[in-house]
Amino acid sequence: MNSSDFATYIPPSDLLQNKTILITGAGSGIGRAVACTYAKYGAQVLLLGRTAAKLEDVYDEITDSGFETPIILPMDLSIPEENQYLTLRKTLEENFKCLDGLVLNAGVLGQLSPLENVSFDSWNTVIQVNMHSGFLLIKACLSLLRHSPNASIIFTSSSVGRKARAYWGAYAVSKFATEGMMQLLADELENTSKIRVNSLNPKATNTPMRRAAYPGEDPGKNPSPEEIMSAYLYLMGEKSTGITGKSFDAR
Ligand SMILES: NC(=O)c1ccc[n+]([C@@H]2O[C@H](COP(=O)([O-])OP(=O)(O)OC[C@H]3O[C@@H](n4cnc5c(N)ncnc54)[C@H](OP(=O)(O)O)[C@@H]3O)[C@@H](O)[C@H]2O)c1
């Protein structure tokens, strides 16, 4: 299959029934749309993000629609301490028998400028949020993902994580690392588990991050997060069983 198959994919309405799926950066942009869409297709979603008020807003949208009650997990992924990930692991293992999906979506842009002008502080934050947190979240979630009969991990990539572009600094480097981590984990798990691991590049999507990166652009020229959800449904649902270690574009 390839990315163009996503556009024609029509998921059944119970695609994610009885699934438990954790989404990072679930409070806004693409992560919010993923959480609401997965809930609509039957999943219980675990909403992880930095700003509790945004997560509560997503919670309200999901419960007001009559979908499975979500769980809110406020967590600042820029904090470079393993302890909070160990606490998360404990919380998850005490409350859930398994995890059926993990969408590593949270991300920050950092400074867009020549590499020599990027501050070390900005570099560190981007690498921590976009890369180190993915590693630590995998460590926190893997045992529960192994307990699922058919789990899917989706890493969030970017075009600049596949072909670098001047001035995209730590963001581009972190997305190259994301692709590398995806390939490495997929290779490790392919013959030892039922977990599939892939990366998805949303491509230009009308979100706060895109608008910050391209302030002069007409935001309306890019699709909304809701318009790219068939890729996220395909990769989380049964149809992608057996597909692992691949890099996809959402459209
Ligand atoms: N939009 C695009 O055109 C595009 C293109 C390629 C790739 N992507 C990727 O798609 C993903 C989602 O981006 P988006 O466009 O939806 O951006 P967004 O609207 O800015 O959303 C980013 C999300 O990440 C969360 N986040 C940021 N820092 C965090 C931290 N320290 N701890 C916990 N959560 C944190 C944010 O939470 P708060 O709101 O609470 O800060 C927010 O929910 C990112 O990985 C991005 O790199 C986007």
mmCIF file of C-alpha atoms and ligand atoms in Angstrom:
data_model
loop_
_atom_site.group_PDB
_atom_site.id
_atom_site.type_symbol
_atom_site.label_atom_id
_atom_site.label_comp_id
_atom_site.label_asym_id
_atom_site.label_seq_id
_atom_site.Cartn_x
_atom_site.Cartn_y
_atom_site.Cartn_z
ATOM 1 C CA MET A 1 0.000 0.000 0.000
ATOM 2 C CA ASN A 2 1.049 3.624 -0.379
ATOM 3 C CA SER A 3 -0.087 7.035 0.826
ATOM 4 C CA SER A 4 -2.580 7.536 -2.017
ATOM 5 C CA ASP A 5 -4.572 4.559 -0.659
ATOM 6 C CA PHE A 6 -5.487 6.627 2.412
ATOM 7 C CA ALA A 7 -7.708 8.980 0.399
ATOM 8 C CA THR A 8 -10.028 6.172 -0.721
ATOM 9 C CA TYR A 9 -10.096 4.292 2.587
ATOM 10 C CA ILE A 10 -13.541 4.084 4.196
ATOM 11 C CA PRO A 11 -13.215 2.790 7.763
ATOM 12 C CA PRO A 12 -16.037 0.826 9.396
ATOM 13 C CA SER A 13 -17.737 2.788 12.183
ATOM 14 C CA ASP A 14 -16.559 0.297 14.845
ATOM 15 C CA LEU A 15 -12.943 0.235 13.619
ATOM 16 C CA LEU A 16 -11.436 0.998 17.027
ATOM 17 C CA GLN A 17 -14.085 -0.538 19.311
ATOM 18 C CA ASN A 18 -12.569 -1.833 22.587
ATOM 19 C CA LYS A 19 -9.168 -0.321 21.796
ATOM 20 C CA THR A 20 -7.201 1.832 24.232
ATOM 21 C CA ILE A 21 -4.987 4.377 22.497
ATOM 22 C CA LEU A 22 -2.616 6.978 23.910
ATOM 23 C CA ILE A 23 -2.112 10.182 21.906
ATOM 24 C CA THR A 24 0.524 12.777 22.810
ATOM 25 C CA GLY A 25 -0.080 16.446 22.073
ATOM 26 C CA ALA A 26 -3.786 15.671 22.171
ATOM 27 C CA GLY A 27 -4.815 19.188 23.179
ATOM 28 C CA SER A 28 -4.559 20.942 19.828
ATOM 29 C CA GLY A 29 -3.961 20.679 16.111
ATOM 30 C CA ILE A 30 -3.474 17.208 14.642
ATOM 31 C CA GLY A 31 -3.351 15.431 18.037
ATOM 32 C CA ARG A 32 -6.744 16.828 18.996
ATOM 33 C CA ALA A 33 -8.263 15.659 15.714
ATOM 34 C CA VAL A 34 -6.691 12.199 16.136
ATOM 35 C CA ALA A 35 -8.106 11.882 19.658
ATOM 36 C CA CYS A 36 -11.625 12.963 18.643
ATOM 37 C CA THR A 37 -11.569 10.772 15.514
ATOM 38 C CA TYR A 38 -10.334 7.667 17.333
ATOM 39 C CA ALA A 39 -13.011 8.211 20.008
ATOM 40 C CA LYS A 40 -15.649 8.519 17.265
ATOM 41 C CA TYR A 41 -14.539 5.142 15.889
ATOM 42 C CA GLY A 42 -14.954 3.507 19.292
ATOM 43 C CA ALA A 43 -11.615 3.810 21.098
ATOM 44 C CA GLN A 44 -11.006 4.884 24.643
ATOM 45 C CA VAL A 45 -8.403 7.615 24.186
ATOM 46 C CA LEU A 46 -5.736 8.633 26.680
ATOM 47 C CA LEU A 47 -5.093 12.335 26.184
ATOM 48 C CA LEU A 48 -1.507 13.297 27.006
ATOM 49 C CA GLY A 49 -0.374 16.904 26.676
ATOM 50 C CA ARG A 50 1.154 19.904 28.359
ATOM 51 C CA THR A 51 -1.891 22.147 28.907
ATOM 52 C CA ALA A 52 -4.563 20.582 31.111
ATOM 53 C CA ALA A 53 -7.234 23.098 30.038
ATOM 54 C CA LYS A 54 -6.828 22.093 26.381
ATOM 55 C CA LEU A 55 -7.080 18.402 27.275
ATOM 56 C CA GLU A 56 -10.230 19.124 29.309
ATOM 57 C CA ASP A 57 -11.730 20.821 26.281
ATOM 58 C CA VAL A 58 -11.044 17.727 24.144
ATOM 59 C CA TYR A 59 -12.463 15.554 26.938
ATOM 60 C CA ASP A 60 -15.678 17.631 26.876
ATOM 61 C CA GLU A 61 -15.971 17.397 23.099
ATOM 62 C CA ILE A 62 -15.647 13.605 23.249
ATOM 63 C CA THR A 63 -18.025 13.039 26.150
ATOM 64 C CA ASP A 64 -20.572 15.556 24.777
ATOM 65 C CA SER A 65 -20.653 13.440 21.613
ATOM 66 C CA GLY A 66 -21.465 10.353 23.682
ATOM 67 C CA PHE A 67 -18.212 8.519 22.957
ATOM 68 C CA GLU A 68 -16.163 6.420 25.422
ATOM 69 C CA THR A 69 -14.941 8.550 28.339
ATOM 70 C CA PRO A 70 -11.298 9.571 27.785
ATOM 71 C CA ILE A 71 -8.514 9.786 30.356
ATOM 72 C CA ILE A 72 -6.513 12.993 30.797
ATOM 73 C CA LEU A 73 -2.751 12.692 31.374
ATOM 74 C CA PRO A 74 -1.198 16.166 31.769
ATOM 75 C CA MET A 75 2.556 15.950 31.262
ATOM 76 C CA ASP A 76 5.247 18.381 30.156
ATOM 77 C CA LEU A 77 7.469 16.465 27.748
ATOM 78 C CA SER A 78 10.131 19.186 27.814
ATOM 79 C CA ILE A 79 11.164 18.150 31.332
ATOM 80 C CA PRO A 80 14.235 15.929 30.953
ATOM 81 C CA GLU A 81 13.501 13.619 33.875
ATOM 82 C CA GLU A 82 12.860 9.923 33.521
ATOM 83 C CA ASN A 83 10.909 9.853 36.788
ATOM 84 C CA GLN A 84 7.725 11.277 35.290
ATOM 85 C CA TYR A 85 7.800 8.557 32.612
ATOM 86 C CA LEU A 86 8.237 5.883 35.293
ATOM 87 C CA THR A 87 5.216 7.364 37.084
ATOM 88 C CA LEU A 88 3.263 7.316 33.810
ATOM 89 C CA ARG A 89 4.189 3.664 33.268
ATOM 90 C CA LYS A 90 2.990 2.789 36.772
ATOM 91 C CA THR A 91 -0.287 4.680 36.270
ATOM 92 C CA LEU A 92 -0.941 2.959 32.958
ATOM 93 C CA GLU A 93 -0.054 -0.521 34.232
ATOM 94 C CA GLU A 94 -2.286 -0.084 37.280
ATOM 95 C CA ASN A 95 -5.276 0.988 35.199
ATOM 96 C CA PHE A 96 -5.120 -0.848 31.880
ATOM 97 C CA LYS A 97 -4.636 -4.453 30.804
ATOM 98 C CA CYS A 98 -3.096 -3.405 27.494
ATOM 99 C CA LEU A 99 -2.482 -0.516 25.129
ATOM 100 C CA ASP A 100 -3.573 -1.016 21.522
ATOM 101 C CA GLY A 101 -2.057 2.125 20.094
ATOM 102 C CA LEU A 102 0.419 4.897 20.695
ATOM 103 C CA VAL A 103 0.513 8.048 18.569
ATOM 104 C CA LEU A 104 3.679 10.051 19.236
ATOM 105 C CA ASN A 105 2.398 13.367 17.930
ATOM 106 C CA ALA A 106 3.505 16.117 20.361
ATOM 107 C CA GLY A 107 6.090 18.407 18.866
ATOM 108 C CA VAL A 108 7.594 21.873 18.927
ATOM 109 C CA LEU A 109 9.120 23.938 16.158
ATOM 110 C CA GLY A 110 11.925 25.766 17.983
ATOM 111 C CA GLN A 111 13.943 28.482 16.261
ATOM 112 C CA LEU A 112 13.874 28.539 12.485
ATOM 113 C CA SER A 113 17.227 30.146 11.718
ATOM 114 C CA PRO A 114 20.736 29.318 10.530
ATOM 115 C CA LEU A 115 22.205 26.533 12.665
ATOM 116 C CA GLU A 116 24.935 28.784 14.070
ATOM 117 C CA ASN A 117 22.271 31.151 15.456
ATOM 118 C CA VAL A 118 20.150 28.486 17.166
ATOM 119 C CA SER A 119 20.456 28.832 20.933
ATOM 120 C CA PHE A 120 21.456 25.759 22.898
ATOM 121 C CA ASP A 121 18.330 26.191 25.046
ATOM 122 C CA SER A 122 16.043 26.082 22.018
ATOM 123 C CA TRP A 123 17.987 23.146 20.549
ATOM 124 C CA ASN A 124 17.670 21.198 23.811
ATOM 125 C CA THR A 125 13.928 21.814 24.149
ATOM 126 C CA VAL A 126 13.192 20.667 20.609
ATOM 127 C CA ILE A 127 15.350 17.560 20.920
ATOM 128 C CA GLN A 128 13.794 16.754 24.310
ATOM 129 C CA VAL A 129 10.165 17.144 23.193
ATOM 130 C CA ASN A 130 10.439 15.763 19.660
ATOM 131 C CA MET A 131 12.995 13.000 20.220
ATOM 132 C CA HIS A 132 13.918 12.089 23.812
ATOM 133 C CA SER A 133 10.288 12.032 24.936
ATOM 134 C CA GLY A 134 9.493 9.526 22.175
ATOM 135 C CA PHE A 135 12.215 7.200 23.458
ATOM 136 C CA LEU A 136 11.022 7.558 27.066
ATOM 137 C CA LEU A 137 7.354 7.094 26.122
ATOM 138 C CA ILE A 138 8.210 3.921 24.195
ATOM 139 C CA LYS A 139 9.975 2.611 27.304
ATOM 140 C CA ALA A 140 6.936 3.538 29.425
ATOM 141 C CA CYS A 141 4.361 1.940 27.099
ATOM 142 C CA LEU A 142 6.010 -1.062 25.476
ATOM 143 C CA SER A 143 5.079 -3.698 28.048
ATOM 144 C CA LEU A 144 1.379 -2.732 27.789
ATOM 145 C CA LEU A 145 1.569 -2.583 23.974
ATOM 146 C CA ARG A 146 2.945 -6.139 23.994
ATOM 147 C CA HIS A 147 -0.224 -7.275 25.793
ATOM 148 C CA SER A 148 -2.404 -6.138 22.875
ATOM 149 C CA PRO A 149 -3.212 -8.713 20.174
ATOM 150 C CA ASN A 150 -2.510 -6.156 17.416
ATOM 151 C CA ALA A 151 -0.902 -2.888 18.544
ATOM 152 C CA SER A 152 0.172 0.010 16.340
ATOM 153 C CA ILE A 153 2.723 2.737 17.056
ATOM 154 C CA ILE A 154 2.654 5.846 14.870
ATOM 155 C CA PHE A 155 5.629 8.210 14.958
ATOM 156 C CA THR A 156 5.009 11.721 13.590
ATOM 157 C CA SER A 157 7.497 12.758 10.958
ATOM 158 C CA SER A 158 7.886 15.728 8.639
ATOM 159 C CA SER A 159 9.134 16.427 5.127
ATOM 160 C CA VAL A 160 12.265 18.030 6.680
ATOM 161 C CA GLY A 161 12.923 14.765 8.526
ATOM 162 C CA ARG A 162 13.388 13.027 5.186
ATOM 163 C CA LYS A 163 15.166 15.781 3.224
ATOM 164 C CA ALA A 164 16.724 18.526 5.311
ATOM 165 C CA ARG A 165 15.946 22.156 4.507
ATOM 166 C CA ALA A 166 18.026 25.211 5.455
ATOM 167 C CA TYR A 167 17.018 26.988 8.689
ATOM 168 C CA TRP A 168 14.844 24.169 10.035
ATOM 169 C CA GLY A 169 17.498 23.489 12.703
ATOM 170 C CA ALA A 170 16.771 21.151 15.594
ATOM 171 C CA TYR A 171 13.268 20.434 14.295
ATOM 172 C CA ALA A 172 14.615 18.807 11.120
ATOM 173 C CA VAL A 173 17.303 16.914 13.051
ATOM 174 C CA SER A 174 14.704 15.656 15.555
ATOM 175 C CA LYS A 175 12.481 14.392 12.742
ATOM 176 C CA PHE A 176 15.401 12.531 11.113
ATOM 177 C CA ALA A 177 15.927 10.925 14.528
ATOM 178 C CA THR A 178 12.216 10.087 14.667
ATOM 179 C CA GLU A 179 12.490 8.226 11.366
ATOM 180 C CA GLY A 180 15.564 6.390 12.696
ATOM 181 C CA MET A 181 13.864 5.415 15.947
ATOM 182 C CA MET A 182 10.834 4.169 14.006
ATOM 183 C CA GLN A 183 13.017 1.954 11.769
ATOM 184 C CA LEU A 184 15.038 0.652 14.697
ATOM 185 C CA LEU A 185 12.005 -0.202 16.820
ATOM 186 C CA ALA A 186 10.154 -1.777 13.891
ATOM 187 C CA ASP A 187 13.168 -3.984 13.200
ATOM 188 C CA GLU A 188 13.475 -4.981 16.862
ATOM 189 C CA LEU A 189 9.792 -5.853 17.172
ATOM 190 C CA GLU A 190 9.081 -7.401 13.780
ATOM 191 C CA ASN A 191 9.891 -10.978 14.726
ATOM 192 C CA THR A 192 9.345 -10.750 18.454
ATOM 193 C CA SER A 193 5.918 -9.148 18.826
ATOM 194 C CA LYS A 194 2.664 -8.286 17.068
ATOM 195 C CA ILE A 195 3.366 -4.575 17.332
ATOM 196 C CA ARG A 196 3.682 -2.631 14.092
ATOM 197 C CA VAL A 197 5.636 0.616 13.975
ATOM 198 C CA ASN A 198 5.408 3.229 11.220
ATOM 199 C CA SER A 199 5.933 6.943 10.674
ATOM 200 C CA LEU A 200 3.469 9.394 9.236
ATOM 201 C CA ASN A 201 4.251 12.810 7.770
ATOM 202 C CA PRO A 202 1.029 14.850 8.034
ATOM 203 C CA LYS A 203 2.368 17.283 5.385
ATOM 204 C CA ALA A 204 1.208 20.903 5.400
ATOM 205 C CA THR A 205 -1.826 21.025 7.706
ATOM 206 C CA ASN A 206 -3.650 24.055 9.073
ATOM 207 C CA THR A 207 -2.602 24.040 12.757
ATOM 208 C CA PRO A 208 -1.021 26.520 15.202
ATOM 209 C CA MET A 209 2.430 25.056 14.381
ATOM 210 C CA ARG A 210 2.014 25.467 10.627
ATOM 211 C CA ARG A 211 0.746 29.028 11.039
ATOM 212 C CA ALA A 212 3.758 29.859 13.251
ATOM 213 C CA ALA A 213 6.194 28.357 10.721
ATOM 214 C CA TYR A 214 4.646 30.162 7.742
ATOM 215 C CA PRO A 215 3.163 33.458 9.037
ATOM 216 C CA GLY A 216 2.809 34.865 5.519
ATOM 217 C CA GLU A 217 0.869 31.907 4.150
ATOM 218 C CA ASP A 218 -2.899 31.800 3.648
ATOM 219 C CA PRO A 219 -3.815 29.172 6.298
ATOM 220 C CA GLY A 220 -6.896 28.181 4.304
ATOM 221 C CA LYS A 221 -4.776 26.716 1.517
ATOM 222 C CA ASN A 222 -3.819 23.743 3.700
ATOM 223 C CA PRO A 223 -6.205 20.963 4.753
ATOM 224 C CA SER A 224 -7.552 20.952 8.290
ATOM 225 C CA PRO A 225 -6.383 18.172 10.660
ATOM 226 C CA GLU A 226 -9.814 16.519 10.244
ATOM 227 C CA GLU A 227 -9.192 16.179 6.505
ATOM 228 C CA ILE A 228 -6.119 13.939 6.979
ATOM 229 C CA MET A 229 -7.629 11.503 9.474
ATOM 230 C CA SER A 230 -8.079 8.556 7.113
ATOM 231 C CA ALA A 231 -4.290 7.968 7.240
ATOM 232 C CA TYR A 232 -4.372 7.855 11.041
ATOM 233 C CA LEU A 233 -7.376 5.487 10.967
ATOM 234 C CA TYR A 234 -5.772 3.207 8.404
ATOM 235 C CA LEU A 235 -2.517 2.879 10.322
ATOM 236 C CA MET A 236 -4.317 2.304 13.645
ATOM 237 C CA GLY A 237 -6.915 -0.152 12.336
ATOM 238 C CA GLU A 238 -6.801 -3.821 11.322
ATOM 239 C CA LYS A 239 -6.144 -2.990 7.678
ATOM 240 C CA SER A 240 -2.518 -2.080 8.376
ATOM 241 C CA THR A 241 -1.788 -5.360 10.172
ATOM 242 C CA GLY A 242 1.607 -6.645 9.039
ATOM 243 C CA ILE A 243 2.765 -3.253 7.744
ATOM 244 C CA THR A 244 5.776 -2.136 9.756
ATOM 245 C CA GLY A 245 8.956 -0.093 9.409
ATOM 246 C CA LYS A 246 7.429 2.124 6.706
ATOM 247 C CA SER A 247 7.405 5.902 6.235
ATOM 248 C CA PHE A 248 4.099 7.316 4.971
ATOM 249 C CA ASP A 249 2.669 10.681 3.966
ATOM 250 C CA ALA A 250 -0.850 11.377 5.193
ATOM 251 C CA ARG A 251 -1.883 12.520 1.708
HETATM 252 N N1 LIG B 1 0.961 21.034 10.911
HETATM 253 C C1 LIG B 1 1.818 20.670 9.982
HETATM 254 O O1 LIG B 1 1.803 21.203 8.860
HETATM 255 C C2 LIG B 1 2.817 19.571 10.264
HETATM 256 C C3 LIG B 1 3.619 19.119 9.216
HETATM 257 C C4 LIG B 1 4.549 18.108 9.454
HETATM 258 C C5 LIG B 1 4.640 17.559 10.729
HETATM 259 N N2 LIG B 1 3.853 18.017 11.736
HETATM 260 C C6 LIG B 1 3.985 17.368 13.051
HETATM 261 O O2 LIG B 1 2.704 17.022 13.527
HETATM 262 C C7 LIG B 1 2.707 17.003 14.961
HETATM 263 C C8 LIG B 1 1.549 17.835 15.482
HETATM 264 O O3 LIG B 1 1.761 19.176 15.080
HETATM 265 P P1 LIG B 1 0.599 20.272 14.956
HETATM 266 O O4 LIG B 1 0.788 20.910 13.651
HETATM 267 O O5 LIG B 1 -0.710 19.700 15.324
HETATM 268 O O6 LIG B 1 1.113 21.321 16.052
HETATM 269 P P2 LIG B 1 0.405 22.019 17.280
HETATM 270 O O7 LIG B 1 -0.980 22.413 16.955
HETATM 271 O O8 LIG B 1 1.375 23.067 17.711
HETATM 272 O O9 LIG B 1 0.316 20.865 18.362
HETATM 273 C C9 LIG B 1 1.445 20.398 19.025
HETATM 274 C C10 LIG B 1 0.990 19.646 20.243
HETATM 275 O O10 LIG B 1 2.162 19.222 20.962
HETATM 276 C C11 LIG B 1 1.983 19.554 22.329
HETATM 277 N N3 LIG B 1 3.229 19.841 23.008
HETATM 278 C C12 LIG B 1 4.163 20.764 22.659
HETATM 279 N N4 LIG B 1 5.119 20.815 23.595
HETATM 280 C C13 LIG B 1 4.777 19.918 24.552
HETATM 281 C C14 LIG B 1 5.350 19.537 25.774
HETATM 282 N N5 LIG B 1 6.469 20.117 26.239
HETATM 283 N N6 LIG B 1 4.740 18.592 26.507
HETATM 284 C C15 LIG B 1 3.588 18.019 26.075
HETATM 285 N N7 LIG B 1 2.991 18.343 24.918
HETATM 286 C C16 LIG B 1 3.575 19.294 24.176
HETATM 287 C C17 LIG B 1 1.129 20.807 22.313
HETATM 288 O O11 LIG B 1 0.533 20.994 23.567
HETATM 289 P P3 LIG B 1 0.154 22.476 24.070
HETATM 290 O O12 LIG B 1 -0.815 23.004 23.062
HETATM 291 O O13 LIG B 1 -0.441 22.260 25.404
HETATM 292 O O14 LIG B 1 1.435 23.246 24.086
HETATM 293 C C18 LIG B 1 0.157 20.502 21.196
HETATM 294 O O15 LIG B 1 -0.931 19.757 21.672
HETATM 295 C C19 LIG B 1 4.088 17.527 15.381
HETATM 296 O O16 LIG B 1 4.922 16.444 15.703
HETATM 297 C C20 LIG B 1 4.591 18.239 14.133
HETATM 298 O O17 LIG B 1 5.994 18.253 14.086
HETATM 299 C C21 LIG B 1 2.947 19.006 11.539
#
